[in-house]
PDB file of C-alpha atoms in Angstrom:
ATOM      1  CA  MET A 195      44.034  66.749  23.469  1.00 42.00           C
ATOM      2  CA  GLY A 196      47.073  65.089  21.924  1.00 44.00           C
ATOM      3  CA  ALA A 197      47.324  61.616  20.474  1.00 44.00           C
ATOM      4  CA  SER A 198      49.306  60.511  23.510  1.00 47.00           C
ATOM      5  CA  HIS A 199      46.237  60.857  25.721  1.00 53.00           C
ATOM      6  CA  GLY A 200      43.938  57.844  26.077  1.00 60.00           C
ATOM      7  CA  GLY A 201      40.980  59.529  24.349  1.00 66.00           C
ATOM      8  CA  GLY A 202      43.120  60.559  21.393  1.00 77.00           C
ATOM      9  CA  VAL A 203      44.456  57.060  20.869  1.00 84.00           C
ATOM     10  CA  ILE A 204      40.939  55.633  21.002  1.00 84.00           C
ATOM     11  CA  ALA A 205      39.673  58.233  18.514  1.00 84.00           C
ATOM     12  CA  ILE A 206      42.523  57.405  16.130  1.00 89.00           C
ATOM     13  CA  GLN A 207      41.825  53.676  16.438  1.00 90.00           C
ATOM     14  CA  ARG A 208      38.142  54.266  15.678  1.00 89.00           C
ATOM     15  CA  ALA A 209      38.983  56.381  12.639  1.00 90.00           C
ATOM     16  CA  ARG A 210      41.375  53.688  11.369  1.00 93.00           C
ATOM     17  CA  THR A 211      38.738  51.017  11.908  1.00 92.00           C
ATOM     18  CA  LEU A 212      36.298  53.034   9.807  1.00 92.00           C
ATOM     19  CA  LEU A 213      38.957  53.569   7.125  1.00 93.00           C
ATOM     20  CA  PHE A 214      39.734  49.868   6.804  1.00 95.00           C
ATOM     21  CA  ALA A 215      36.059  48.865   6.915  1.00 94.00           C
ATOM     22  CA  GLY A 216      35.260  51.397   4.207  1.00 94.00           C
ATOM     23  CA  LEU A 217      38.104  50.140   2.044  1.00 95.00           C
ATOM     24  CA  LEU A 218      36.898  46.547   2.330  1.00 97.00           C
ATOM     25  CA  GLY A 219      33.301  47.452   1.539  1.00 96.00           C
ATOM     26  CA  ALA A 220      34.281  49.703  -1.357  1.00 96.00           C
ATOM     27  CA  HIS A 221      36.508  47.070  -2.929  1.00 97.00           C
ATOM     28  CA  ALA A 222      33.872  44.354  -2.578  1.00 97.00           C
ATOM     29  CA  ALA A 223      31.221  46.516  -4.247  1.00 96.00           C
ATOM     30  CA  ALA A 224      33.675  47.778  -6.872  1.00 96.00           C
ATOM     31  CA  LEU A 225      34.647  44.239  -7.856  1.00 97.00           C
ATOM     32  CA  LEU A 226      30.994  43.431  -8.459  1.00 96.00           C
ATOM     33  CA  ALA A 227      30.477  46.548 -10.590  1.00 96.00           C
ATOM     34  CA  ILE A 228      33.720  46.041 -12.502  1.00 96.00           C
ATOM     35  CA  GLY A 229      32.934  42.396 -13.230  1.00 96.00           C
ATOM     36  CA  VAL A 230      29.421  43.137 -14.488  1.00 96.00           C
ATOM     37  CA  SER A 231      30.668  46.070 -16.581  1.00 95.00           C
ATOM     38  CA  ALA A 232      33.438  43.983 -18.128  1.00 95.00           C
ATOM     39  CA  VAL A 233      31.027  41.203 -19.063  1.00 96.00           C
ATOM     40  CA  ALA A 234      28.379  43.602 -20.376  1.00 95.00           C
ATOM     41  CA  MET A 235      30.589  46.063 -22.287  1.00 93.00           C
ATOM     42  CA  GLY A 236      34.018  44.495 -22.627  1.00 93.00           C
ATOM     43  CA  LYS A 237      37.212  46.510 -22.217  1.00 92.00           C
ATOM     44  CA  ARG A 238      35.421  49.844 -22.505  1.00 91.00           C
ATOM     45  CA  GLY A 239      33.067  48.968 -19.645  1.00 93.00           C
ATOM     46  CA  LEU A 240      35.913  47.487 -17.616  1.00 94.00           C
ATOM     47  CA  PHE A 241      38.023  50.628 -17.901  1.00 93.00           C
ATOM     48  CA  ALA A 242      35.113  52.958 -17.139  1.00 92.00           C
ATOM     49  CA  ALA A 243      34.111  50.931 -14.071  1.00 95.00           C
ATOM     50  CA  LEU A 244      37.723  50.831 -12.847  1.00 95.00           C
ATOM     51  CA  PHE A 245      37.972  54.587 -13.321  1.00 92.00           C
ATOM     52  CA  GLY A 246      34.730  55.235 -11.415  1.00 94.00           C
ATOM     53  CA  ALA A 247      35.709  52.941  -8.547  1.00 96.00           C
ATOM     54  CA  ALA A 248      39.205  54.436  -8.364  1.00 95.00           C
ATOM     55  CA  LEU A 249      37.812  57.986  -8.192  1.00 93.00           C
ATOM     56  CA  VAL A 250      35.546  57.055  -5.301  1.00 94.00           C
ATOM     57  CA  ILE A 251      38.187  55.092  -3.406  1.00 96.00           C
ATOM     58  CA  VAL A 252      40.790  57.866  -3.712  1.00 94.00           C
ATOM     59  CA  PHE A 253      38.182  60.470  -2.697  1.00 93.00           C
ATOM     60  CA  GLN A 254      37.117  58.467   0.357  1.00 94.00           C
ATOM     61  CA  VAL A 255      40.630  57.404   1.420  1.00 95.00           C
ATOM     62  CA  ILE A 256      41.893  60.988   1.405  1.00 94.00           C
ATOM     63  CA  GLY A 257      38.899  62.084   3.478  1.00 92.00           C
ATOM     64  CA  GLN A 258      39.173  59.251   5.975  1.00 93.00           C
ATOM     65  CA  ALA A 259      42.962  59.690   6.214  1.00 94.00           C
ATOM     66  CA  VAL A 260      42.342  63.295   7.258  1.00 94.00           C
ATOM     67  CA  GLN A 261      39.938  61.982   9.906  1.00 91.00           C
ATOM     68  CA  VAL A 262      42.623  59.580  11.167  1.00 93.00           C
ATOM     69  CA  ARG A 263      45.247  62.334  11.206  1.00 93.00           C
ATOM     70  CA  PHE A 264      43.081  64.812  13.117  1.00 93.00           C
ATOM     71  CA  ALA A 265      41.036  62.378  15.234  1.00 89.00           C
ATOM     72  CA  ALA A 266      42.698  63.465  18.478  1.00 90.00           C
ATOM     73  CA  ALA A 267      42.455  67.205  17.744  1.00 90.00           C
ATOM     74  CA  ASP A 268      39.867  69.582  19.144  1.00 90.00           C
ATOM     75  CA  THR A 269      36.545  69.794  17.310  1.00 88.00           C
ATOM     76  CA  ARG A 270      37.239  73.111  15.558  1.00 93.00           C
ATOM     77  CA  THR A 271      40.462  71.759  14.102  1.00 93.00           C
ATOM     78  CA  VAL A 272      38.696  68.575  12.964  1.00 90.00           C
ATOM     79  CA  LEU A 273      35.962  70.652  11.304  1.00 92.00           C
ATOM     80  CA  ALA A 274      38.472  72.923   9.547  1.00 94.00           C
ATOM     81  CA  ALA A 275      40.537  69.951   8.347  1.00 94.00           C
ATOM     82  CA  THR A 276      37.442  68.103   7.161  1.00 91.00           C
ATOM     83  CA  LEU A 277      36.105  71.078   5.201  1.00 94.00           C
ATOM     84  CA  ALA A 278      39.508  71.827   3.668  1.00 95.00           C
ATOM     85  CA  SER A 279      39.895  68.164   2.747  1.00 94.00           C
ATOM     86  CA  PHE A 280      36.449  68.076   1.169  1.00 92.00           C
ATOM     87  CA  GLY A 281      37.159  71.176  -0.897  1.00 94.00           C
ATOM     88  CA  PHE A 282      40.476  69.727  -2.051  1.00 95.00           C
ATOM     89  CA  ARG A 283      38.908  66.359  -2.926  1.00 93.00           C
ATOM     90  CA  VAL A 284      36.031  67.887  -4.888  1.00 93.00           C
ATOM     91  CA  GLY A 285      38.456  70.128  -6.768  1.00 94.00           C
ATOM     92  CA  LEU A 286      40.721  67.179  -7.523  1.00 92.00           C
ATOM     93  CA  MET A 287      37.835  65.065  -8.792  1.00 89.00           C
ATOM     94  CA  LEU A 288      36.507  67.896 -10.961  1.00 91.00           C
ATOM     95  CA  PHE A 289      39.990  68.459 -12.373  1.00 92.00           C
ATOM     96  CA  VAL A 290      40.414  64.766 -13.227  1.00 87.00           C
ATOM     97  CA  LEU A 291      37.000  64.548 -14.896  1.00 83.00           C
ATOM     98  CA  TYR A 292      37.512  67.840 -16.740  1.00 85.00           C
ATOM     99  CA  ALA A 293      40.913  66.695 -17.954  1.00 85.00           C
ATOM    100  CA  TRP A 294      39.541  63.373 -19.141  1.00 79.00           C
ATOM    101  CA  PHE A 295      36.558  64.759 -21.009  1.00 78.00           C
ATOM    102  CA  ASN A 296      38.362  67.761 -22.507  1.00 81.00           C
ATOM    103  CA  LEU A 297      41.941  66.650 -23.049  1.00 77.00           C
ATOM    104  CA  ALA A 298      41.584  62.991 -23.981  1.00 67.00           C
ATOM    105  CA  SER A 299      41.965  62.117 -27.654  1.00 69.00           C
ATOM    106  CA  ASP A 300      38.577  60.353 -27.532  1.00 73.00           C
ATOM    107  CA  PRO A 301      36.458  61.541 -24.591  1.00 66.00           C
ATOM    108  CA  ALA A 302      33.674  59.147 -25.599  1.00 70.00           C
ATOM    109  CA  SER A 303      36.005  56.218 -24.900  1.00 73.00           C
ATOM    110  CA  LEU A 304      34.906  56.369 -21.272  1.00 80.00           C
ATOM    111  CA  ALA A 305      31.510  54.679 -21.027  1.00 86.00           C
ATOM    112  CA  ARG A 306      29.431  56.836 -18.722  1.00 87.00           C
ATOM    113  CA  VAL A 307      26.950  54.202 -17.494  1.00 93.00           C
ATOM    114  CA  PRO A 308      29.593  51.840 -16.060  1.00 94.00           C
ATOM    115  CA  LEU A 309      31.439  54.858 -14.643  1.00 92.00           C
ATOM    116  CA  VAL A 310      28.369  56.085 -12.752  1.00 92.00           C
ATOM    117  CA  VAL A 311      27.152  52.627 -11.694  1.00 95.00           C
ATOM    118  CA  SER A 312      30.607  51.642 -10.467  1.00 96.00           C
ATOM    119  CA  ALA A 313      31.024  54.904  -8.553  1.00 94.00           C
ATOM    120  CA  ALA A 314      27.563  54.577  -6.989  1.00 95.00           C
ATOM    121  CA  LEU A 315      28.103  50.947  -5.964  1.00 96.00           C
ATOM    122  CA  THR A 316      31.551  51.719  -4.585  1.00 96.00           C
ATOM    123  CA  VAL A 317      30.184  54.581  -2.471  1.00 95.00           C
ATOM    124  CA  THR A 318      27.344  52.344  -1.278  1.00 96.00           C
ATOM    125  CA  GLY A 319      29.792  49.577  -0.350  1.00 96.00           C
ATOM    126  CA  TRP A 320      32.023  52.030   1.506  1.00 94.00           C
ATOM    127  CA  LEU A 321      29.157  53.562   3.458  1.00 94.00           C
ATOM    128  CA  ALA A 322      27.497  50.233   4.270  1.00 95.00           C
ATOM    129  CA  ALA A 323      30.749  48.749   5.592  1.00 95.00           C
ATOM    130  CA  GLU A 324      31.506  51.922   7.527  1.00 92.00           C
ATOM    131  CA  ALA A 325      28.001  51.923   9.050  1.00 92.00           C
ATOM    132  CA  TYR A 326      28.408  48.282  10.053  1.00 93.00           C
ATOM    133  CA  ALA A 327      31.809  48.979  11.622  1.00 92.00           C
ATOM    134  CA  LEU A 328      30.469  52.053  13.401  1.00 87.00           C
ATOM    135  CA  HIS A 329      27.586  49.992  14.751  1.00 85.00           C
ATOM    136  CA  ARG A 330      30.074  47.518  16.224  1.00 85.00           C
ATOM    137  CA  LEU A 331      32.366  50.155  17.748  1.00 82.00           C
ATOM    138  CA  ARG A 332      31.918  51.024  21.386  1.00 71.00           C
ATOM    139  CA  VAL A 333      31.267  54.754  21.598  1.00 66.00           C
ATOM    140  CA  PRO A 334      30.668  55.557  25.289  1.00 64.00           C
ATOM    141  CA  TYR A 335      28.745  58.762  24.542  1.00 64.00           C
ATOM    142  CA  PHE A 336      26.057  56.739  22.791  1.00 59.00           C
ATOM    143  CA  ASP A 337      25.929  53.686  25.077  1.00 59.00           C
ATOM    144  CA  GLU A 338      22.839  53.217  27.179  1.00 66.00           C
ATOM    145  CA  PRO A 339      23.443  54.268  30.784  1.00 63.00           C
ATOM    146  CA  THR A 340      23.567  51.490  33.331  1.00 66.00           C
ATOM    147  CA  GLN A 341      22.112  51.424  36.784  1.00 66.00           C
ATOM    148  CA  ALA A 342      24.494  51.277  39.690  1.00 59.00           C
ATOM    149  CA  PRO A 343      24.894  47.692  40.888  1.00 59.00           C
ATOM    150  CA  ASP A 344      22.489  46.862  43.667  1.00 59.00           C
ATOM    151  CA  SER A 345      23.916  44.776  46.472  1.00 58.00           C
ATOM    152  CA  SER A 346      20.921  42.426  46.194  1.00 60.00           C
ATOM    153  CA  ASP A 347      21.204  42.164  42.386  1.00 56.00           C
ATOM    154  CA  PRO A 348      23.612  39.343  41.408  1.00 57.00           C
ATOM    155  CA  SER A 349      23.792  40.522  37.762  1.00 55.00           C
ATOM    156  CA  GLY A 350      25.579  43.746  38.740  1.00 53.00           C
ATOM    157  CA  GLY A 351      23.136  46.168  37.139  1.00 52.00           C
ATOM    158  CA  GLU A 352      21.125  46.228  33.965  1.00 52.00           C
ATOM    159  CA  ALA A 353      21.134  48.473  30.909  1.00 53.00           C
ATOM    160  CA  LYS A 354      18.085  50.710  30.648  1.00 48.00           C
TER     161      LYS A 354
END
């Protein structure tokens, strides 16, 4: 099904909604982690928290952008794109971390606790906001079925 079909457009809109919700949640959580890290550890904590949040946000944005791009495709194509995207993102993240810890002039300059806490909070913020947005989206496959309106029922039918 192409994006020009009604179902494809709706799927793309849903994927975009989840992308934007995730971005908002991730940034809100990241700001909290970055602020606490900066106060607790100064510039070193600030930089580590920024780095952790940035890694998570880039990882998630690439993944969700793939979902937006392939939202209207058939399920096998979506699965293949998702798995390829995940492999690419994991490889990219491992490369960045490897480069930092092995090629930097002072690998210990990156405080690991703020890095991990910031990454964990950013992921949590992303997922919580995405779950909230998903809860608010209308997905017909998961809606409760309704009874056919009864001519004697003025409400027009009731959800089961």
